[in-house]
Amino acid sequence: MYKLNVHELLVLHLNVERKVGDEIKHHGYIVEHRINVMKIIDDLINNNYIYKTNTPDFSLNYLKVVELKDILRNNKLKLSGNKAELIDRLLNSLDDDSFNDLNLPFIYRATDLGNRILEETEYIEHFYPYHSISIVDAYNVVQDADEDVDKIEFIYNFYIHLKIESTELDSAGHYAERLSRYFSLESPNEIKQRIYINLSIYLIGMNELFRYERLAYFSNNIREDYRFHFAEAKRFYEKPILVDKVNKNDLINVYLKDIKSFIEPNVFIATKFIKILFAKMEKSYEDLNKQYTDIEKHFNIENIKETENDQKLIPHNNVETKSKSGCLLLILFPLLPLLNCLL
């Protein structure tokens, strides 16, 4: 069997079930990569992935209602009804010779082999045309995937682990959010949707702590600069938190369990992230500030252990302290070593 490359798969996905003469040839990606669509279509036909047909049961669907009514009128048939009824009337009233005289449009249809390949490579359309994971990268990743695995999940998981290893937690959290949406909309699975939502909370939160350390150098109002944006998680937890009033401790226990299937988290910090989410959802600003304060204290304690006992953190715009010698010491949260350990 002739194995299709990624651009051949793309042409197959884009043009199957389309009219001959109405091929997709001018998408930006296709033009940019100089993909010869018509040559690939010929190769797909020659290698038994697709064929052209104008049998009435397929081709009539590609005619407009006005065109269908013209055929009915010419054959002295009733014109009433919706499109499906018009097509059904023609199929039941005209013989093969009559249909041959109509010059119905030819359609690209997939063979059994083509349908199997389309099913196995659904990920092509998910990552096309513009995605942070290109269809070429996706294609290369799935070469190591088992046949029965969900390839879209496999691809995202590959990049989630890759980004975690390189401490690109923002990207890892983004991919986890994309997977949660995939299992919400494209391939509904409530358990997997929840797992990836929970993973995204932890990864986005950890990325914010990296950002928090950087802000310590430049911001005079660090508390005001906290983001902790959990947009997808907020939508997911809206019903259990605001409507069903599910016990938060039960939700937190499930959340921690989900994270541990990917990474061993710092339980204290991980718990703070989801409590921040809950506080924002309930608009409990007192609780939100408590979670922020707990995180600050956690890292300040780690810092103070390495400084003079009489060193004090001054709530000043420059976030400074003075040592016994009078030297100014900038209290920076030592996140990078800690985060590396956590990851």
Steps between C-alpha positions, in 0.01 A plus 500: 500500500627845405551702822379858484721784621358786705417725204329215316293434812407868514382502137299184567326654802428831329363367172310181572125556451569811290393559141755438227608846390443644847822375659659691790817636346538854629516473879789701638678190630467322165634797304780564751620139480447476123285190525399370156141409584396364159804274471436362849133440415605302192736296719222440754276368223775283348579351841136421579443755779227693318290474183273729299130429471185680386242244609170677576482401868824699559500768233144628543596625847744743339232673291318809624128487570428711193694252285311207647168671432604562140555126453167422665322756287655364178375155598153627598543407867378680813719789623389510865710390797844560649827406332508146635144442377584637155800266472296202617231577242758508220666176611164323505375646171787511249676208335872462427471641147330812631773555758771447238353785298530738796884517507504491878820628667776252581595466868819377664410205722724299731553129441494257794876550526457876482234498772725297727786746451270796557386350829856421610623852420221719635768695685601666171189718497533578872847651456429668164546767378669709770584352837796522736550133412536471123348213302855394406602479868175323587554250219855423617394456863224247426736269315581354845134473608309171527222454246216509754621810689327837477760673286394854586543424871828321426638805316400747770638275773831476318530878499370541855778277631754666270408846625499389864852360460619828353307699769287671231202474729288760325504293179443177693199655675370628167516151349322354803222757454475413130463133590228580752308685226557207264344260752218746559405577139659266245527170684282535812653331804422663835774320692776594257364853474530530878850346511641747249320795658660412833842454343465841333426666835826372647713579194355849455544567870862384497567717196358797689746435780786514249353828379457616861872462561578705190254768610683534831778672309282750316166553676433721796156354555543129461164406652321711240685320222387150594306339218430130560263488202314168495246578227422144392500374858260775603248381241546138604457563874213747470231235544656295785602811696227756436200280419540156656705626798719189497729458802822683411722253684365218287574700186851579622574134571397402147700791360819388677449142387461612139821703510697209644425292191735739316733659752573487872377840621579708804171430676498824700556719194270294277220532755547876512452525124158335501397695809590820314273383219213428742544836675490686170188315391321574828633857499638441846775759499587440863567133428684592180737727690550226758614257229738759360637574846552129572703460180709808578566379854595156370775638280603774741561237769721308261695819434528612861657168598802606298526857635582665833247427774429868550436567132150631440295542186394867473170565315666767286474580133854371445437176696824547692644402841807615687763269644700579814773651282252738340523340156175496308384151421225439247277220619436287194293188519742216421258331262722363228685247720177412677301461181769284345471273800122497476514404135 
